[in-house]
Short mmCIF file of C-alpha atoms in Angstrom, two decimals:
data_model
loop_
_atom_site.label_atom_id
_atom_site.label_comp_id
_atom_site.label_asym_id
_atom_site.label_seq_id
_atom_site.Cartn_x
_atom_site.Cartn_y
_atom_site.Cartn_z
CA UNK A 1 -0.04 -0.04 -0.05
CA UNK A 2 1.14 3.47 -0.69
CA UNK A 3 1.69 5.64 2.34
CA UNK A 4 1.30 9.41 2.57
CA UNK A 5 2.32 11.50 5.60
CA UNK A 6 0.62 14.35 7.10
CA UNK A 7 2.31 16.45 9.79
CA UNK A 8 0.08 17.81 12.56
CA UNK A 9 1.52 20.84 14.30
CA UNK A 10 0.96 20.86 17.90
CA UNK A 11 -0.58 24.12 19.24
CA UNK A 12 1.97 26.72 20.41
CA UNK A 13 0.46 26.39 23.80
CA UNK A 14 1.88 22.94 24.07
CA UNK A 15 5.23 24.17 22.74
CA UNK A 16 5.43 26.73 25.56
CA UNK A 17 4.36 24.13 28.14
CA UNK A 18 7.10 21.65 27.16
CA UNK A 19 9.66 24.47 27.03
CA UNK A 20 8.47 25.60 30.44
CA UNK A 21 8.85 21.91 31.69
CA UNK A 22 12.40 21.55 30.32
CA UNK A 23 13.50 24.76 31.84
CA UNK A 24 11.82 23.83 35.10
CA UNK A 25 13.86 20.58 35.29
CA UNK A 26 17.13 22.28 34.29
CA UNK A 27 16.66 24.84 37.25
CA UNK A 28 15.33 22.16 39.56
CA UNK A 29 18.34 19.86 39.04
CA UNK A 30 20.88 22.52 39.17
CA UNK A 31 19.54 23.37 42.72
CA UNK A 32 19.47 19.82 43.65
CA UNK A 33 23.11 19.41 42.59
CA UNK A 34 24.08 22.49 44.77
CA UNK A 35 21.99 20.86 47.50
CA UNK A 36 24.35 17.78 47.86
CA UNK A 37 27.28 20.21 48.27
CA UNK A 38 25.41 22.18 50.89
CA UNK A 39 24.26 19.11 52.83
CA UNK A 40 27.78 17.78 52.84
CA UNK A 41 28.94 21.09 54.55
CA UNK A 42 26.26 20.89 57.14
CA UNK A 43 26.27 17.02 57.97
CA UNK A 44 26.92 15.91 60.45
CA UNK A 45 29.11 18.77 61.92
CA UNK A 46 26.28 21.35 62.31
CA UNK A 47 23.08 19.24 61.83
CA UNK A 48 22.38 15.50 62.18
CA UNK A 49 21.00 13.71 59.11
CA UNK A 50 17.50 12.79 60.62
CA UNK A 51 17.09 16.25 62.23
CA UNK A 52 17.93 17.81 58.74
CA UNK A 53 15.32 15.70 56.90
CA UNK A 54 12.74 16.91 59.60
CA UNK A 55 13.63 20.65 59.20
CA UNK A 56 13.46 20.52 55.56
CA UNK A 57 10.12 18.68 55.47
CA UNK A 58 8.46 20.90 58.09
CA UNK A 59 9.76 24.03 56.36
CA UNK A 60 8.45 22.97 52.92
CA UNK A 61 5.17 21.79 54.25
CA UNK A 62 4.56 25.20 55.83
CA UNK A 63 5.94 27.09 52.64
CA UNK A 64 3.58 25.03 50.26
CA UNK A 65 0.46 25.45 52.65
CA UNK A 66 1.08 29.30 52.69
CA UNK A 67 1.42 29.24 49.03
CA UNK A 68 -1.82 27.37 48.73
CA UNK A 69 -3.55 30.29 50.29
CA UNK A 70 -2.79 32.41 47.26
CA UNK A 71 -3.12 29.97 44.41
CA UNK A 72 -6.44 28.42 44.14
CA UNK A 73 -6.70 24.94 42.44
CA UNK A 74 -9.39 22.37 42.01
CA UNK A 75 -10.53 20.63 45.11
CA UNK A 76 -9.35 17.09 45.92
CA UNK A 77 -11.20 14.22 47.41
CA UNK A 78 -10.70 12.52 50.84
CA UNK A 79 -9.10 9.56 48.96
CA UNK A 80 -6.63 11.86 47.06
CA UNK A 81 -5.72 13.62 50.06
CA UNK A 82 -4.81 10.32 51.91
CA UNK A 83 -2.89 9.20 48.90
CA UNK A 84 -0.76 12.37 48.88
CA UNK A 85 -0.20 12.23 52.46
CA UNK A 86 0.84 8.54 52.39
CA UNK A 87 3.23 9.27 49.31
CA UNK A 88 4.98 12.01 51.39
CA UNK A 89 4.97 10.02 54.60
CA UNK A 90 6.67 7.07 53.15
CA UNK A 91 7.90 7.97 49.61
CA UNK A 92 9.30 11.42 49.97
CA UNK A 93 10.29 10.93 53.68
CA UNK A 94 11.82 7.57 52.70
CA UNK A 95 13.87 9.14 50.02
CA UNK A 96 15.14 12.03 52.13
CA UNK A 97 15.84 9.63 55.12
CA UNK A 98 18.14 7.39 53.09
CA UNK A 99 19.63 10.39 50.96
CA UNK A 100 20.69 12.40 53.98
CA UNK A 101 22.07 9.47 55.89
CA UNK A 102 23.95 8.38 52.81
CA UNK A 103 25.38 11.74 52.01
CA UNK A 104 26.50 12.34 55.56
CA UNK A 105 28.68 9.14 55.28
CA UNK A 106 30.04 9.35 51.75
CA UNK A 107 31.18 11.93 49.31
CA UNK A 108 28.80 14.34 47.20
CA UNK A 109 30.09 12.95 43.82
CA UNK A 110 29.45 9.32 44.99
CA UNK A 111 25.87 10.12 46.13
CA UNK A 112 25.30 11.94 42.92
CA UNK A 113 26.34 8.91 40.97
CA UNK A 114 23.95 6.74 42.70
CA UNK A 115 21.27 9.45 42.21
CA UNK A 116 21.80 9.31 38.41
CA UNK A 117 20.46 5.84 38.56
CA UNK A 118 17.01 7.08 38.71
CA UNK A 119 16.44 6.26 34.85
CA UNK A 120 17.32 2.58 35.43
CA UNK A 121 14.82 2.19 38.37
CA UNK A 122 12.00 3.97 36.48
CA UNK A 123 12.67 1.57 33.55
CA UNK A 124 12.72 -1.48 35.76
CA UNK A 125 9.54 -0.46 37.56
CA UNK A 126 7.91 0.10 34.14
CA UNK A 127 8.84 -3.32 32.97
CA UNK A 128 7.57 -5.17 36.01
CA UNK A 129 4.44 -3.25 36.80
CA UNK A 130 3.64 -1.17 33.73
CA UNK A 131 4.24 -3.64 30.96
CA UNK A 132 7.13 -1.72 29.42
CA UNK A 133 9.10 -3.62 26.69
CA UNK A 134 12.64 -4.49 27.50
CA UNK A 135 14.82 -4.11 24.41
CA UNK A 136 18.38 -5.41 24.01
CA UNK A 137 19.89 -1.87 24.25
CA UNK A 138 17.98 -1.26 27.51
CA UNK A 139 18.93 -4.46 29.02
CA UNK A 140 22.64 -3.70 28.21
CA UNK A 141 22.27 -0.17 29.60
CA UNK A 142 21.00 -1.68 32.89
CA UNK A 143 23.77 -4.21 33.18
CA UNK A 144 26.30 -1.35 32.54
CA UNK A 145 24.56 1.07 35.11
CA UNK A 146 24.57 -1.63 37.90
CA UNK A 147 28.18 -2.45 36.94
CA UNK A 148 29.16 1.14 37.47
CA UNK A 149 27.26 1.31 40.76
CA UNK A 150 29.04 -1.89 42.03
CA UNK A 151 32.36 -0.44 40.91
CA UNK A 152 31.89 2.61 42.93
CA UNK A 153 30.39 0.72 46.06
CA UNK A 154 33.26 -1.96 46.13
CA UNK A 155 36.34 0.29 45.34
CA UNK A 156 35.72 3.40 47.35
CA UNK A 157 37.28 3.18 50.69
CA UNK A 158 36.59 5.33 53.78
CA UNK A 159 38.56 8.43 54.56
CA UNK A 160 38.59 11.87 55.88
CA UNK A 161 35.94 12.84 53.33
CA UNK A 162 33.73 9.62 53.65
CA UNK A 163 33.67 8.21 57.10
CA UNK A 164 31.69 5.17 56.04
CA UNK A 165 31.63 5.14 52.24
CA UNK A 166 30.16 1.64 51.74
CA UNK A 167 27.15 2.18 54.04
CA UNK A 168 26.55 5.66 52.58
CA UNK A 169 26.81 4.51 48.99
CA UNK A 170 24.26 1.72 49.68
CA UNK A 171 21.91 4.30 51.31
CA UNK A 172 22.25 6.63 48.37
CA UNK A 173 21.50 3.80 46.00
CA UNK A 174 18.36 2.94 47.91
CA UNK A 175 17.37 6.46 47.98
CA UNK A 176 17.54 6.72 44.14
CA UNK A 177 15.14 3.77 43.91
CA UNK A 178 12.66 5.30 46.40
CA UNK A 179 12.73 8.52 44.30
CA UNK A 180 12.13 6.92 41.31
CA UNK A 181 9.02 5.15 42.75
CA UNK A 182 7.97 8.65 43.98
CA UNK A 183 8.31 10.11 40.49
CA UNK A 184 6.21 7.50 38.88
CA UNK A 185 3.38 7.62 41.58
CA UNK A 186 3.54 11.60 41.33
CA UNK A 187 2.96 11.42 37.61
CA UNK A 188 -0.03 9.35 38.08
CA UNK A 189 -1.58 11.73 40.74
CA UNK A 190 -0.76 14.83 38.79
CA UNK A 191 -3.51 14.01 36.35
CA UNK A 192 -6.14 15.11 38.74
CA UNK A 193 -4.45 17.12 41.38
CA UNK A 194 -2.73 20.68 41.10
CA UNK A 195 0.89 21.14 41.67
CA UNK A 196 0.67 23.24 44.96
CA UNK A 197 -2.06 20.94 46.26
CA UNK A 198 0.11 17.91 45.59
CA UNK A 199 3.13 19.28 47.31
CA UNK A 200 1.49 20.67 50.45
CA UNK A 201 -0.15 17.35 51.19
CA UNK A 202 3.01 15.39 50.21
CA UNK A 203 5.32 17.46 52.39
CA UNK A 204 2.65 17.50 55.03
CA UNK A 205 2.95 13.76 55.31
CA UNK A 206 6.61 13.80 55.09
CA UNK A 207 6.73 16.48 58.00
CA UNK A 208 4.56 14.28 60.16
CA UNK A 209 7.09 11.35 59.49
CA UNK A 210 9.96 13.56 60.29
CA UNK A 211 8.53 14.77 63.55
CA UNK A 212 7.79 11.32 64.74
CA UNK A 213 11.20 9.74 63.82
CA UNK A 214 13.19 12.66 65.27
CA UNK A 215 11.19 12.56 68.49
CA UNK A 216 12.00 8.86 68.79
CA UNK A 217 15.63 9.06 67.67
CA UNK A 218 16.45 12.46 69.20
CA UNK A 219 17.16 15.96 67.77
CA UNK A 220 20.79 16.50 66.85
CA UNK A 221 21.35 20.31 65.80
CA UNK A 222 24.61 21.68 67.06
CA UNK A 223 24.13 24.79 65.15
CA UNK A 224 20.88 25.60 66.85
CA UNK A 225 22.35 24.67 70.21
CA UNK A 226 25.25 27.14 69.57
CA UNK A 227 22.77 29.87 68.38
CA UNK A 228 20.82 29.40 71.59
CA UNK A 229 23.99 30.18 73.49
CA UNK A 230 24.50 33.37 71.44
CA UNK A 231 27.17 31.96 69.03
CA UNK A 232 25.91 32.36 65.60
CA UNK A 233 27.81 30.57 62.76
CA UNK A 234 26.77 32.62 59.89
CA UNK A 235 28.07 30.57 57.17
CA UNK A 236 26.27 27.27 58.46
CA UNK A 237 22.91 29.42 58.71
CA UNK A 238 23.52 30.87 55.20
CA UNK A 239 24.03 27.25 53.74
CA UNK A 240 20.80 26.05 55.54
CA UNK A 241 18.68 29.06 54.50
CA UNK A 242 19.78 28.31 50.86
CA UNK A 243 18.93 24.63 51.20
CA UNK A 244 15.47 25.29 52.60
CA UNK A 245 14.57 27.90 50.04
CA UNK A 246 15.91 26.75 47.01
CA UNK A 247 16.71 22.91 46.77
CA UNK A 248 13.86 22.16 49.17
CA UNK A 249 10.94 24.52 48.27
CA UNK A 250 11.63 25.84 44.64
CA UNK A 251 13.10 22.56 43.33
CA UNK A 252 10.32 20.41 44.52
CA UNK A 253 7.75 22.96 43.20
CA UNK A 254 9.43 22.65 39.75
CA UNK A 255 9.63 18.98 39.55
CA UNK A 256 5.75 18.41 39.31
CA UNK A 257 5.81 21.00 36.43
CA UNK A 258 8.37 18.99 34.52
CA UNK A 259 6.30 15.60 35.28
CA UNK A 260 3.17 17.18 33.86
CA UNK A 261 4.40 17.44 30.39
CA UNK A 262 7.52 15.15 30.13
CA UNK A 263 8.12 11.46 30.31
CA UNK A 264 9.05 10.12 33.91
CA UNK A 265 12.11 8.69 32.17
CA UNK A 266 13.09 12.14 30.77
CA UNK A 267 12.54 13.87 34.22
CA UNK A 268 14.75 11.00 35.74
CA UNK A 269 17.43 11.63 33.10
CA UNK A 270 17.82 15.12 34.25
CA UNK A 271 19.45 13.72 37.38
CA UNK A 272 22.55 13.57 35.29
CA UNK A 273 22.67 17.32 35.51
CA UNK A 274 22.88 16.92 39.36
CA UNK A 275 25.97 14.81 38.87
CA UNK A 276 27.53 17.44 36.54
CA UNK A 277 26.80 20.24 39.11
CA UNK A 278 27.82 18.32 42.19
CA UNK A 279 31.12 17.06 40.64
CA UNK A 280 32.34 20.47 39.44
CA UNK A 281 31.44 22.14 42.60
CA UNK A 282 32.83 19.30 45.02
CA UNK A 283 36.14 19.29 43.23
CA UNK A 284 36.23 23.03 43.33
CA UNK A 285 35.54 23.18 47.05
CA UNK A 286 37.71 20.24 48.10
CA UNK A 287 34.71 18.16 49.20
CA UNK A 288 35.91 15.23 46.94
CA UNK A 289 39.07 14.09 45.19
CA UNK A 290 39.31 13.00 41.64
CA UNK A 291 39.24 9.24 41.28
CA UNK A 292 39.46 7.20 38.12
CA UNK A 293 37.03 4.59 39.51
CA UNK A 294 34.38 7.27 40.02
CA UNK A 295 35.13 8.66 36.34
CA UNK A 296 34.55 5.12 34.91
CA UNK A 297 31.32 4.46 37.09
CA UNK A 298 30.00 7.80 35.91
CA UNK A 299 30.51 7.00 32.26
CA UNK A 300 28.93 3.45 32.79
CA UNK A 301 25.88 4.80 34.45
CA UNK A 302 25.38 8.17 32.57
CA UNK A 303 26.77 7.84 29.01
CA UNK A 304 25.97 4.47 28.21
CA UNK A 305 22.66 4.13 30.05
CA UNK A 306 21.43 7.44 28.47
CA UNK A 307 22.21 5.98 25.11
CA UNK A 308 19.90 2.99 25.84
CA UNK A 309 17.13 4.95 27.35
CA UNK A 310 16.76 8.15 25.27
CA UNK A 311 14.71 7.28 22.18
CA UNK A 312 15.13 9.15 18.90
CA UNK A 313 11.46 8.82 17.88
CA UNK A 314 7.92 8.79 19.46
CA UNK A 315 7.11 5.55 20.92
CA UNK A 316 4.19 3.33 19.38
CA UNK A 317 0.73 4.76 20.53
CA UNK A 318 -0.51 1.48 21.86
CA UNK A 319 2.41 1.62 24.46
CA UNK A 320 2.31 5.22 25.53
CA UNK A 321 -1.02 6.76 24.98
CA UNK A 322 -2.85 7.22 28.30
CA UNK A 323 -5.26 10.12 27.80
CA UNK A 324 -5.73 12.43 24.87
CA UNK A 325 -7.66 15.66 25.11
CA UNK A 326 -9.09 17.72 22.22
CA UNK A 327 -11.22 20.70 22.34
CA UNK A 328 -12.73 20.41 18.81
CA UNK A 329 -16.44 19.33 18.52
CA UNK A 330 -15.74 16.85 15.87
CA UNK A 331 -12.64 14.64 15.61
CA UNK A 332 -11.15 11.45 14.01
CA UNK A 333 -10.67 8.70 16.57
CA UNK A 334 -8.24 5.82 15.91
CA UNK A 335 -9.22 2.33 17.33
CA UNK A 336 -5.97 0.34 17.70
CA UNK A 337 -5.72 -3.08 15.92
CA UNK A 338 -3.03 -5.29 14.97
CA UNK A 339 0.49 -4.17 14.47
CA UNK A 340 -0.17 -0.74 15.77
CA UNK A 341 -2.50 0.28 13.07
CA UNK A 342 -5.57 2.38 13.85
CA UNK A 343 -8.96 2.36 12.10
CA UNK A 344 -10.50 5.76 12.19
CA UNK A 345 -14.05 6.96 12.89
CA UNK A 346 -15.84 10.09 13.92
CA UNK A 347 -16.08 10.83 17.54
CA UNK A 348 -17.78 13.52 19.64
CA UNK A 349 -16.21 16.33 21.70
CA UNK A 350 -13.43 15.83 24.50
CA UNK A 351 -12.69 12.14 24.11
CA UNK A 352 -10.74 10.60 26.75
CA UNK A 353 -9.61 6.98 27.04
CA UNK A 354 -7.14 4.99 29.28
CA UNK A 355 -3.69 3.53 28.12
CA UNK A 356 -3.10 0.05 26.94
CA UNK A 357 -6.77 -0.72 26.49
CA UNK A 358 -7.50 -3.37 24.10
CA UNK A 359 -9.29 -0.62 22.01
CA UNK A 360 -7.06 2.25 23.10
CA UNK A 361 -7.95 5.36 21.16
CA UNK A 362 -6.05 8.33 20.09
CA UNK A 363 -7.88 11.47 19.08
CA UNK A 364 -6.71 13.64 16.18
CA UNK A 365 -8.17 17.04 15.29
CA UNK A 366 -9.72 17.42 11.77
CA UNK A 367 -7.52 20.30 10.78
CA UNK A 368 -3.79 21.11 10.90
CA UNK A 369 -2.75 23.09 13.93
CA UNK A 370 -5.26 21.60 16.33
CA UNK A 371 -3.86 20.66 19.74
CA UNK A 372 -3.27 17.12 21.02
CA UNK A 373 -2.03 16.43 24.48
CA UNK A 374 -0.78 13.10 25.53
CA UNK A 375 0.09 12.47 29.15
CA UNK A 376 1.78 9.39 30.33
CA UNK A 377 4.87 8.53 32.30
CA UNK A 378 6.32 6.90 29.19
CA UNK A 379 4.83 9.35 26.65
CA UNK A 380 6.35 12.40 24.99
CA UNK A 381 4.76 14.87 22.59
CA UNK A 382 7.39 16.49 20.39
CA UNK A 383 6.51 19.81 18.77
CA UNK A 384 5.53 18.06 15.55
CA UNK A 385 3.51 14.61 15.30
CA UNK A 386 3.69 12.55 12.19
CA UNK A 387 0.92 10.35 11.25
CA UNK A 388 1.19 7.98 8.17
CA UNK A 389 -2.11 7.45 6.18
CA UNK A 390 -2.33 4.15 4.40
CA UNK A 391 -4.53 3.00 1.61
CA UNK A 392 -7.79 1.10 2.44
CA UNK A 393 -10.84 2.18 4.27
CA UNK A 394 -13.20 1.32 7.35
CA UNK A 395 -16.64 2.79 7.03
CA UNK A 396 -15.25 5.19 4.38
CA UNK A 397 -12.50 6.44 6.70
CA UNK A 398 -8.76 5.76 6.11
CA UNK A 399 -6.87 3.44 8.45
CA UNK A 400 -3.69 5.13 9.71
CA UNK A 401 -0.81 4.49 12.05
CA UNK A 402 1.01 6.80 14.36
CA UNK A 403 4.77 6.96 13.61
#
């Protein structure tokens, strides 16, 4: 059959949103990279790891609840509030718990290396629970990534910069897995919940967990004890203020913006920017020393894994389309059949269908320039979408496939 191609330009609004999402992730990950250097300065000399987690969570919870007073979003159900609270109490707090304990025992660069494993965890979770297909390249990428992680864990010894490197590295690897789960669940919840609403309930749950754990384990904050005695160490307080305002509040505010319009895998891949920022700053400040084993581990985890996970084209519609929204009154709707082909028919206004349904549908506007919005943790809408129209017909309408 002869094929003809029709390019469907996505509305300029979508272009702006995708640009906003990418810029949000760049800013967020730069702040997260500096966060590692700031935490390494504070922990454990000026602040205990668990106390640090509690302070961050309580500050962010208060900040997001205050922000919610000025930004009105759609109301959420009791079930959604409970889900968000639990995500914060176990997911976000679990991540910070392992993350701060880990970075207090190892170096910033090593912690950033394990943080950059997030794309691997996202993919594995998608394979086992979301029916993602495992290609040969992705399997090779996973093997190389874990090889790099094990190289870092087994070869880094404890010294004056890393008092317990082995334990710290293991905790940082666990934290990267927990954060990958957090990203995937957050992506799902963002479909029905606003960004500020999500963050205030999530950090509310994390703050409650932090207060409970710190009350049991004890509070460890030498900088606060010194300030109580009238001795203010302004550098430590400045670093803490930076961590609370930028990596804690602003960075976590920007992550859901990226999740709303980008793949979860793409958001996770931005963790490589954390590694770049942390490495440059750590070596500049003397918080770490250059190591060839770290360099090899970075190459194995980042470069080779990114080659395996970054795709050069849009994925098949049957694998990625979860929800499609169209504002036009009449649309063509594709019903998925064998080999990814779609049979079209007319549909009414605002069609919405779930992903991976046997008859999953994708709406396409009837004129060039209409806006299509696909949202899924593995879906990505580029600025131009190409549809291949093939010969043949079904009820007088042509069959077509999404390229």
